[in-house]
Coordinates of C-alpha atoms in Angstrom, one line a residue:
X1 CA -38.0 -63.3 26.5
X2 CA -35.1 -63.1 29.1
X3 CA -34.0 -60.0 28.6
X4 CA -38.1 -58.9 29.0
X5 CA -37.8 -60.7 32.1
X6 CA -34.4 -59.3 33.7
X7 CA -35.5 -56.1 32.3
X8 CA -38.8 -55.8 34.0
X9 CA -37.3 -57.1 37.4
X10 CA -34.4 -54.7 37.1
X11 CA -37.2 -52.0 36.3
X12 CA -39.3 -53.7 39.5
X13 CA -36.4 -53.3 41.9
X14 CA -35.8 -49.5 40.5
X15 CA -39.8 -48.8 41.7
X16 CA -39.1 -50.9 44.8
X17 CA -36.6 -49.0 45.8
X18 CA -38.1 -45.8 45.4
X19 CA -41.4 -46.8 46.4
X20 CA -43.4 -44.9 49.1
X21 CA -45.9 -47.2 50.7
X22 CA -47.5 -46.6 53.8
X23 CA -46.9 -49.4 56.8
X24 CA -43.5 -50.2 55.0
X25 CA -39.9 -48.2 55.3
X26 CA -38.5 -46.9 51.7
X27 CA -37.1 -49.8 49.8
X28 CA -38.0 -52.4 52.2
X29 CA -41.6 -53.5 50.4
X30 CA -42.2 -57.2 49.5
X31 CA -41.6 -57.7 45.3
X32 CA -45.4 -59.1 45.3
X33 CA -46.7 -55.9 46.1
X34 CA -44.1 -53.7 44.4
X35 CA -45.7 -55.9 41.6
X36 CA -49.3 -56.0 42.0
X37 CA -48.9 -51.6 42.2
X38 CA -46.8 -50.7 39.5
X39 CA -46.9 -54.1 37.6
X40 CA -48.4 -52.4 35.1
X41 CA -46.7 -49.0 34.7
X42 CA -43.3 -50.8 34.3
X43 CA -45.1 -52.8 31.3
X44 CA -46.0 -49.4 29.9
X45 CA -43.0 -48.4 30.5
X46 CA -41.2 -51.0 28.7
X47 CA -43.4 -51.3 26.0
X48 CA -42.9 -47.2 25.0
X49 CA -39.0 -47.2 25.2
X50 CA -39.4 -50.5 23.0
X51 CA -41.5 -48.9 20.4
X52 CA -39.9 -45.9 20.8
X53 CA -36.3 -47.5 19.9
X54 CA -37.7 -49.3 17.3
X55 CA -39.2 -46.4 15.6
X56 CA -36.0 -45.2 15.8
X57 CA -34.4 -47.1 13.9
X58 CA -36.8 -47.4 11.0
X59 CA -36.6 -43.7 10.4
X60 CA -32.6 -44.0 10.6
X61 CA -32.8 -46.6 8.4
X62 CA -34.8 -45.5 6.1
X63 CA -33.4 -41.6 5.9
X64 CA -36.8 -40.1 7.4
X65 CA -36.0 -36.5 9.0
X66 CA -39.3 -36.0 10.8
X67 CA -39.3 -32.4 13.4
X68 CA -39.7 -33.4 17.6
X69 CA -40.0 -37.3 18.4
X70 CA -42.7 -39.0 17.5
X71 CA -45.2 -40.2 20.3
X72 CA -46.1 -43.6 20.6

């Protein structure tokens, strides 16, 4: 649950920086509305590379060669 949590902030404070909102300068937007617009892209987000690392390691583990990755 923590490491969710630091995890999505750290992923928050990646968007915040980068984040182009207008009426606000580049990386100065409050975390409440970096939140409310990309809230749910950075839960996407975390939730494919989870599944996606995860996946991974069943196939390592159990010897599966599959051709490309595998989409979630």
């Amino acid at each position: 649950e923590f490491r969710r949590v630091l995890f999505r902030s750290k992923v928050l404070s990646n968007y915040k920086k980068n984040a182009n909102i207008p009426g606000f300068r580049k990386g100065h937007i409050p975390m409440g509305m970096v939140k409310k617009q990309f809230g749910k892209a950075v839960l996407i987000e975390e939730v494919n590379k989870l599944i996606q690392e995860k996946l991974n390691e069943y196939l390592k583990k159990e010897e599966i060669d599959i051709l490309g990755n595998p989409l979630p």
